[in-house]
Structures are given as C-alpha cells and as structure tokens.
Short mmCIF file of C-alpha atoms in Angstrom, two decimals:
data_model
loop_
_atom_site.label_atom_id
_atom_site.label_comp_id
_atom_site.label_asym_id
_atom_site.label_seq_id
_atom_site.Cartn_x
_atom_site.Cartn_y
_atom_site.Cartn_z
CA UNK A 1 0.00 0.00 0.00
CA UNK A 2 3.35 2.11 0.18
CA UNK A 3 3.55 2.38 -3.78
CA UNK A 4 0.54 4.79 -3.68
CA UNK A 5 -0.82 7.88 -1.94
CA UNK A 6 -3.88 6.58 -0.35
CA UNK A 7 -6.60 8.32 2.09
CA UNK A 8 -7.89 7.43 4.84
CA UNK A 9 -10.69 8.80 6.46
CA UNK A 10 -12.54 7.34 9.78
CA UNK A 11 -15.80 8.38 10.86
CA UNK A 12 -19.14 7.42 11.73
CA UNK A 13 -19.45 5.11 8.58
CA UNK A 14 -16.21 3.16 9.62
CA UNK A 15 -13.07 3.04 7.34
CA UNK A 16 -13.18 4.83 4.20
CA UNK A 17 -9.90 4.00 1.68
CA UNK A 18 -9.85 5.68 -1.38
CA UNK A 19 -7.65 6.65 -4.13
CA UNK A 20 -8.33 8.39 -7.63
CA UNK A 21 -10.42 6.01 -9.05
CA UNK A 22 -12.17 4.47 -6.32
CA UNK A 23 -13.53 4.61 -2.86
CA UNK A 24 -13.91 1.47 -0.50
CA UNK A 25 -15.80 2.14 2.78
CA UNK A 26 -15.58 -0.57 5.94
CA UNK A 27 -19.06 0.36 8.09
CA UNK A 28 -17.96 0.21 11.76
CA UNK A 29 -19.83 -2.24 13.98
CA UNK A 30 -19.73 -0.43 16.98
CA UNK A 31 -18.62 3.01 18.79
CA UNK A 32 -16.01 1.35 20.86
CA UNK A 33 -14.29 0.42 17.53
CA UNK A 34 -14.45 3.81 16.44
CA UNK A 35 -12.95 5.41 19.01
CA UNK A 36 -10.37 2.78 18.83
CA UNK A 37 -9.53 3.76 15.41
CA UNK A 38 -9.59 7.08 16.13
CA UNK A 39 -6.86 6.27 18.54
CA UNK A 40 -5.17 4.33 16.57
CA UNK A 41 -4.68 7.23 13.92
CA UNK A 42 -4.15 10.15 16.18
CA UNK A 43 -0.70 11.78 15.27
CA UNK A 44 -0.86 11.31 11.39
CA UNK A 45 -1.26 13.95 8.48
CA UNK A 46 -4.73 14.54 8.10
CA UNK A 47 -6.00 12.40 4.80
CA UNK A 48 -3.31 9.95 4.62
CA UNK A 49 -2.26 6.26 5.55
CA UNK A 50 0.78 6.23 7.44
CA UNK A 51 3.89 4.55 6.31
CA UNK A 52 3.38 1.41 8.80
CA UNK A 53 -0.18 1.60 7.55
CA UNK A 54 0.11 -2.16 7.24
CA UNK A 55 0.96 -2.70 10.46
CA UNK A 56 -2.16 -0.24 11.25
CA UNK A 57 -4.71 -2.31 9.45
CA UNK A 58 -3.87 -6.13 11.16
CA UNK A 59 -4.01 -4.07 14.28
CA UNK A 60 -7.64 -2.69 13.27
CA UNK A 61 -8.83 -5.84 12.03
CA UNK A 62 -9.27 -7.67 15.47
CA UNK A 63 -11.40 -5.05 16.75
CA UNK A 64 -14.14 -5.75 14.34
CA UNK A 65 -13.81 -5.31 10.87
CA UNK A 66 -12.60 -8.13 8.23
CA UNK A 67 -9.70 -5.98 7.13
CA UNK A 68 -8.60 -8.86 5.09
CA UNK A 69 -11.57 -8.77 3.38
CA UNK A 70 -10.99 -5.23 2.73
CA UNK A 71 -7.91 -5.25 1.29
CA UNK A 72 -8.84 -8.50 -0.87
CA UNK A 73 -11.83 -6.11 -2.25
CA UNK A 74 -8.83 -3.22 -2.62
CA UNK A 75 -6.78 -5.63 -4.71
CA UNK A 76 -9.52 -6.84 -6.87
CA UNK A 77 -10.22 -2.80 -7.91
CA UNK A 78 -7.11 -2.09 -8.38
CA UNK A 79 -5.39 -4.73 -10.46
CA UNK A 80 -9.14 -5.72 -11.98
CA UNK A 81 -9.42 -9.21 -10.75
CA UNK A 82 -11.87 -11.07 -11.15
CA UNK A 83 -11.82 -12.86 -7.71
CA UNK A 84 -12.59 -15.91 -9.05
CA UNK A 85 -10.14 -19.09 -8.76
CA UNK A 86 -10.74 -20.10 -11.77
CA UNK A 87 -8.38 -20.57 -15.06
CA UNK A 88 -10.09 -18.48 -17.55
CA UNK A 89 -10.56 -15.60 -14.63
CA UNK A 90 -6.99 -15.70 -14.47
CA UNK A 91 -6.23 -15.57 -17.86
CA UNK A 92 -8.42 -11.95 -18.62
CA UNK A 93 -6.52 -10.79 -15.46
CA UNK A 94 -3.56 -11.54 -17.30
CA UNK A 95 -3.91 -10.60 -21.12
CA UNK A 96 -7.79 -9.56 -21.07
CA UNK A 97 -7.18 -5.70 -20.66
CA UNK A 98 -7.72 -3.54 -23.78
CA UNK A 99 -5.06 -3.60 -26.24
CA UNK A 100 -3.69 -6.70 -24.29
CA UNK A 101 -4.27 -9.14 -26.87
CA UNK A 102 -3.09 -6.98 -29.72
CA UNK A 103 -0.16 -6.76 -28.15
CA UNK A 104 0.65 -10.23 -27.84
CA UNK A 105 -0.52 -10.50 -31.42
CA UNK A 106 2.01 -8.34 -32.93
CA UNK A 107 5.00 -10.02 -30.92
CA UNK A 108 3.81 -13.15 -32.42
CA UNK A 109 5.32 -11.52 -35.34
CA UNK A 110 8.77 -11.25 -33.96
CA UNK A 111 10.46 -9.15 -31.01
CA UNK A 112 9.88 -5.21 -31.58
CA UNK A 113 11.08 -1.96 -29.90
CA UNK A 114 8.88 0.55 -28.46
CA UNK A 115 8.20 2.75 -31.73
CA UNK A 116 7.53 -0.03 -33.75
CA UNK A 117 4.95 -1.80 -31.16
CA UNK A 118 3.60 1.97 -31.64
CA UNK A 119 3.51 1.71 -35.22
CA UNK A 120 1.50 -1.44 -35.13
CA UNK A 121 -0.88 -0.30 -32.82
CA UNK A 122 -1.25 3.21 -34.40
CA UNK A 123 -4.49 4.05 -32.52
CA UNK A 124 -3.31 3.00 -29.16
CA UNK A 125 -2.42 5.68 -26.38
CA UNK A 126 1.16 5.24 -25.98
CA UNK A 127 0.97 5.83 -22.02
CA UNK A 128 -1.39 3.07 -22.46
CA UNK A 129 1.12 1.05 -24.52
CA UNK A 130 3.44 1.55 -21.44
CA UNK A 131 1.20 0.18 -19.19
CA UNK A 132 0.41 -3.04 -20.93
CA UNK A 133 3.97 -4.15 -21.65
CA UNK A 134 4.47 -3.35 -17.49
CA UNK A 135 1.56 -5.53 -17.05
CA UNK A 136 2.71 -8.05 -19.36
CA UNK A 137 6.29 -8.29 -17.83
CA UNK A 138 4.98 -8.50 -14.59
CA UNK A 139 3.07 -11.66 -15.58
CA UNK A 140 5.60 -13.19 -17.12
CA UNK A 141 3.90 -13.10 -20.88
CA UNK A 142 6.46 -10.67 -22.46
CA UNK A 143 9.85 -9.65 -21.68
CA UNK A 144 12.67 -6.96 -22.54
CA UNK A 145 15.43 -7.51 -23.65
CA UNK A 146 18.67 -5.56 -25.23
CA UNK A 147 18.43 -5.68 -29.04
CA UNK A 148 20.50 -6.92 -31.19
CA UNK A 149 23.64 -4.96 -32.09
CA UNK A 150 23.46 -2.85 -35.57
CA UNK A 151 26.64 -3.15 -37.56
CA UNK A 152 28.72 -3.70 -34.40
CA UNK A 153 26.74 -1.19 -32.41
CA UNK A 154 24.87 -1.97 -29.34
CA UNK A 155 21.24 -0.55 -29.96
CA UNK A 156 19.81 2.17 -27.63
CA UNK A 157 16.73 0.55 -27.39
CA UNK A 158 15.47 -2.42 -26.08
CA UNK A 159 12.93 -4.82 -27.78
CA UNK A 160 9.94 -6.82 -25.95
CA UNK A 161 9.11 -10.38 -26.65
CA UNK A 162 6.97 -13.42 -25.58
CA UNK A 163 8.21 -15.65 -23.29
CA UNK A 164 7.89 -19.18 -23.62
CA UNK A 165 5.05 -19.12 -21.55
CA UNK A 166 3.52 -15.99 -23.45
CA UNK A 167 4.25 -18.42 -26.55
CA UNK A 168 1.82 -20.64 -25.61
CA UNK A 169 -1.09 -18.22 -26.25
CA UNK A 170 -1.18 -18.57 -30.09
CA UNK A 171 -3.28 -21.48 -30.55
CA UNK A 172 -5.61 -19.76 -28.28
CA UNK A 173 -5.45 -16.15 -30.19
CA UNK A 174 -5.84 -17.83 -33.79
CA UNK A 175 -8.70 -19.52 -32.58
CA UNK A 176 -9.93 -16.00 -31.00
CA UNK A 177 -9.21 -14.82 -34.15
CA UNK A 178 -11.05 -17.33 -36.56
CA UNK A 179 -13.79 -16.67 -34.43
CA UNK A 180 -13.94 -12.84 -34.84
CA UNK A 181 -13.51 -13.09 -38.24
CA UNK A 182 -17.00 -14.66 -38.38
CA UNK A 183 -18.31 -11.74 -37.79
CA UNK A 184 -16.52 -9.22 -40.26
CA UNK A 185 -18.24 -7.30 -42.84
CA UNK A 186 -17.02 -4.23 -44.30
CA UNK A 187 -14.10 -2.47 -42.46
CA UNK A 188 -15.62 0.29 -40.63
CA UNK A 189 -14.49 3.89 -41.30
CA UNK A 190 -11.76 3.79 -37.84
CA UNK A 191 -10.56 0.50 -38.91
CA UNK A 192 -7.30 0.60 -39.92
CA UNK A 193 -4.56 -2.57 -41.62
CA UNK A 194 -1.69 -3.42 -40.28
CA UNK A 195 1.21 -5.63 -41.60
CA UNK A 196 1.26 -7.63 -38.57
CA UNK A 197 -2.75 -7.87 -38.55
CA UNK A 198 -2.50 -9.05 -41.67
CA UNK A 199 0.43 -11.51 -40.80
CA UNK A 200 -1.42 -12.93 -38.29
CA UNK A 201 -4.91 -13.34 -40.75
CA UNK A 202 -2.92 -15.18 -43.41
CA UNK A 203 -2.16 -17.49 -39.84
CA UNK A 204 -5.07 -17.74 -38.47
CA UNK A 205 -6.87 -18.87 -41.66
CA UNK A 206 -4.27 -21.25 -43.49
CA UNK A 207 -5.80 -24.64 -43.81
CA UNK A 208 -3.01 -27.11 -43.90
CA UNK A 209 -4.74 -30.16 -45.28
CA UNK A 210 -6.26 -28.05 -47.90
CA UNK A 211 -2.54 -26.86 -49.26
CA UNK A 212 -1.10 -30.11 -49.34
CA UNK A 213 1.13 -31.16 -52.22
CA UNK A 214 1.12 -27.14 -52.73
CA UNK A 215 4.30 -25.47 -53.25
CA UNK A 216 3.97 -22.33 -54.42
CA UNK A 217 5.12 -18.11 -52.87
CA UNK A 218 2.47 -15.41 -53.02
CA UNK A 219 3.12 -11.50 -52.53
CA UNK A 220 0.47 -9.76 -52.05
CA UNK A 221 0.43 -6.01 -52.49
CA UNK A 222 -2.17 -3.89 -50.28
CA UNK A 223 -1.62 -0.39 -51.01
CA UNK A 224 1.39 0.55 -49.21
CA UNK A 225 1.92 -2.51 -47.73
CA UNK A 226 3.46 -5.64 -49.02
CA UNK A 227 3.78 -9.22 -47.33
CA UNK A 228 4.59 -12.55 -48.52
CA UNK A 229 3.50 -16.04 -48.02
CA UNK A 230 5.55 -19.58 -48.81
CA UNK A 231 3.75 -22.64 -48.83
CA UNK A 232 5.78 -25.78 -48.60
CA UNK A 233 3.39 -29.07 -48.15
CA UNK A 234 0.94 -27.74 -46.29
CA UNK A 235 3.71 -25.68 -44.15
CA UNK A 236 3.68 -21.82 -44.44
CA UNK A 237 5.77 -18.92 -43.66
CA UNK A 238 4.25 -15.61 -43.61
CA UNK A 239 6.44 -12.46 -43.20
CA UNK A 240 6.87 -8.49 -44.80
CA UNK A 241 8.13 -7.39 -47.83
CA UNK A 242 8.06 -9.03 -51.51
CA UNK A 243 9.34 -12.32 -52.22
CA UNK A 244 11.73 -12.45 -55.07
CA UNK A 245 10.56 -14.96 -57.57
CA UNK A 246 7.13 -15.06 -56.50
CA UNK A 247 4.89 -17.85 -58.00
CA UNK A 248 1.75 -15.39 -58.23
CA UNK A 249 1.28 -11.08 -57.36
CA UNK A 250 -1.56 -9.94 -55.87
CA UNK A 251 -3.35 -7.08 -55.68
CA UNK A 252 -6.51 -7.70 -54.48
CA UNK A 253 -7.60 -4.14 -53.40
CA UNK A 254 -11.00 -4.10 -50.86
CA UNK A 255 -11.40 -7.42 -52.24
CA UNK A 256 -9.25 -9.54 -50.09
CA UNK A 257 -11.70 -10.30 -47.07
CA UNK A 258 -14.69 -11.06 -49.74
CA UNK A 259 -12.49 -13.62 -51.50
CA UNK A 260 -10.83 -15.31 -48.60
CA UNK A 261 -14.94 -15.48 -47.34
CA UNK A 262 -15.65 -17.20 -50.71
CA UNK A 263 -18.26 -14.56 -51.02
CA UNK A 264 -17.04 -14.25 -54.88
CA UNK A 265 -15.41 -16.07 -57.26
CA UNK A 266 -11.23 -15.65 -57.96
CA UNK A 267 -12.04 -15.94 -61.71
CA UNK A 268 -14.89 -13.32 -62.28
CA UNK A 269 -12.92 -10.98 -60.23
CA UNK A 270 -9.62 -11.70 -62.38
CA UNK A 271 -12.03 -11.20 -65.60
CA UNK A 272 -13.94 -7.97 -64.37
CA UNK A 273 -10.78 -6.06 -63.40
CA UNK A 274 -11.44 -5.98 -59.61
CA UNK A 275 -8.75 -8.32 -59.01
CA UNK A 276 -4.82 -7.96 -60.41
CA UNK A 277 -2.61 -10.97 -60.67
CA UNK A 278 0.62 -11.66 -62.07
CA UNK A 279 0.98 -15.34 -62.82
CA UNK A 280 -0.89 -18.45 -62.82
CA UNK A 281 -4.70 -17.60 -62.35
CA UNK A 282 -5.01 -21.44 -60.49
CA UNK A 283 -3.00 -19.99 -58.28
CA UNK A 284 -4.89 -17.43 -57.18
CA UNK A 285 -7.85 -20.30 -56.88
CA UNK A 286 -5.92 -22.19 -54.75
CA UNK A 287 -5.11 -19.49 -52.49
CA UNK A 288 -8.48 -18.65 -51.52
CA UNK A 289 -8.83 -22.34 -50.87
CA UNK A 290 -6.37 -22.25 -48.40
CA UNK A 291 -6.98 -19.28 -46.82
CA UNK A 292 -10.25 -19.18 -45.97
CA UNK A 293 -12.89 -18.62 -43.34
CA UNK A 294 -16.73 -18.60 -43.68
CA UNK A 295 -18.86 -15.97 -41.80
CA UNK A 296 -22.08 -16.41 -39.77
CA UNK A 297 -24.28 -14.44 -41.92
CA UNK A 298 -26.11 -13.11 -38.44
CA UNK A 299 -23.25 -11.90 -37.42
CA UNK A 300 -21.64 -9.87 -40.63
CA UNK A 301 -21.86 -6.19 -39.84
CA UNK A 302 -23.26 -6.48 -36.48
#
C-alpha cells in the first residue's frame, strides 16, 4: 500500500480507503471500535495512511472489521481481478485488458522496440502502450530484452518479446481470431490494416490439409503494404516485404476479405478487373482455398 498515496478517512461510517479512481468504505460495527480507530490514527497527516499503515490495518482488524476482506476487495479494484479461482478468470486478469491481446498478437510476429509496437498499434495511447507491456512483464507473458547490435553497435533501445510461456497463447489467439472473423463485414471507417494484422490473418486462416502437395510463394500487395507467403506441403511462412521470384502477385484491393470469405469467385474478379494478378490464375484459386474462413451471416456487420 506504500507504492501509492492513499486516504484514509474514519468516521461514523467506519473506514473509508480511497484513491483516484475508487472509494472502499468498511461500516464500523460499533462506537467502541471507532474510538479505537480514532486512537489508533491520532498523530498522522490529516488524509493519509501512514507509512506502517500495514501494520495499522492487522491491528484494526481484530477489533471488528474483516480488514482482510478489505484489502482483498482493494486488490480486486485495483489490479481488476476477477476474484474468481478459476483458469479463464486468471487468464483476462492476465492478457484480457484492452489492447492486451493486440499486443501479444504483434510479438507473435517477432520481437519489436517501443516505436515499432507503436507503429503497429497506431491508434493505441502510448501511455497506455506503457502500461500493458508493465503488465505483461509482470506476468511473465512478455519480456525486454537488449536488441541486437546494428553493424557492431549496441542498440539504444530495447525490444519486448513473448516468453515461452507468453508463446503458448497462439493457438488460443488464432482460434480468437477465426472466431472474430465470423463476424466481419465491411471495415468500418476507424478500422485501420496493419502488416502484422494481416500476418497474423494469413495465420489464423491457413488450412493445412487443404494446401497439401502445394508449393507455391504469393506477394500480395495492399496499397502501401506488401507481405509474402511460402507454402511448402501444407507448411507456411508468412512475413513483410516481396518475395523475389514469386509464384503469383496480388493485388486484391478491398477485395481480399470477400475472396478469402468465398463470397465471390477468384475468376470473375480476375475477368472484371477488380482483381490484379501476375501469374498463374489457379494460383490465385488455390489461395483462396487455403486461406479461408466462412462468416455467420447473423453476425456480418453487427
């Protein structure tokens, strides 16, 4: 309780903690515990929790209240448990804050500095950035570490990156993430595209069984940004940049979440225009059979 400025305040109602963003209130059960606590106080700054406040409180609780209790409640407000033993509670303490998951989605990528987290997550506060990686660390998902040296050079900055634990999450996020997709229509007018969102769709929809005996590389060019994709077997590789060589270009403009939905055909859109390829048109068909997801029509646009 030493990390913080608390207040204290004790009065008719009991004990009243409270910091900026929430009050917590122990109703007395009797007079003689008041004036106990009044006692108990005297001598402090008006407003505040002494620095053996601590000690203060297992002295208090005896007299009447369940100051364990209280400072179980204080913990669950401020570090948003759920106070539930339970393994999925646990986990949303851990990664379920807002941007949490996004986080962890972009390291799946690879191990990134500070600015380039920020780039990823372009919409995302970057005090609030701050916080989640400090959350993060502290539950041993993600950790920091110097970066690599630069043409002999130590780098300045550090980068963050899952730990083996954190690792384990991506099964669980790309079936989070096939499940979301269900529900995509349109992209929204604040939706914006990210390489390593997009990374992580090419992932999270590759059907294995359906590319076997495939060996082919696919670049695929969305506006500005460019990734690649190597299929090996019914193995695949997904990073940024073009691919030298590639078996098949694509640019598939807006049309690359209708076609992996199989809401229109490869072909028509090659023939109408909507769709630009360089290479093998069956290639193109074969991509959007292996990278593919089907929406719940209830859902689209909700």
């Amino acid at each position: 309780m030493n990390e913080a400025r608390w207040r204290m305040v004790v009065d008719r109602e009991g004990v009243t903690i409270a910091g900026d963003r929430f009050r917590l209130t122990a109703t007395r059960p009797s007079r003689e515990w008041a004036d106990t606590v009044s006692d108990a106080v005297s001598g402090t700054a008006p407003g505040t929790v002494p620095d053996d406040a601590d000690a203060l409180l297992a002295e208090i609780g005896p007299l009447g209240v369940d100051m364990e209790g209280v400072l179980s409640e204080l913990q669950t407000v401020t570090r948003g448990s759920y106070g539930q033993f339970c393994g999925l509670s646990r986990a949303l303490e851990m990664v379920g804050e807002r941007w949490g998951l996004l986080i962890v989605r972009d390291l799946f990528t690879g191990p990134k500095s500070l600015p380039e987290l920020r780039r990823g997550l372009p919409r995302m506060p970057a005090e609030t950035l701050t916080v989640r990686l400090r959350e993060l660390e502290h539950v041993g998902v993600v950790r920091r570490r110097p970066s690599e040296p630069v043409d002999g050079h130590a780098a300045d900055a550090p980068v963050y990156e899952l730990t083996e634990y954190g690792g384990q999450l991506e099964r669980a996020v790309a079936e989070l993430s096939r499940w979301g997709a269900r529900s995509l229509g349109e992209p929204r007018p604040e939706d914006v595209v990210t390489v390593n969102s997009m990374i992580m769709a090419l992932r999270t929809t590759f059907h294995p069984e359906a590319a076997r005996g495939l060996t082919a590389g696919y670049e695929l060019r969305l506006g500005e940004m460019v990734l690649h994709a190597r299929v090996e077997d019914g193995v695949l590789s997904v990073g940024e940049g073009a691919l030298p060589g590639a078996d098949l270009v694509v640019e598939p403009g807006p049309l690359l979440r209708t076609l992996m939905a199989g809401e229109i055909d490869p072909a028509e859109a090659i023939e109408n225009g909507t769709l630009r390829i360089t290479g093998d048109p069956a290639l193109m068909t074969r991509f959007v059979e292996i990278f593919t997801f089907r929406p719940e029509p209830s859902l689209v646009g909700s």
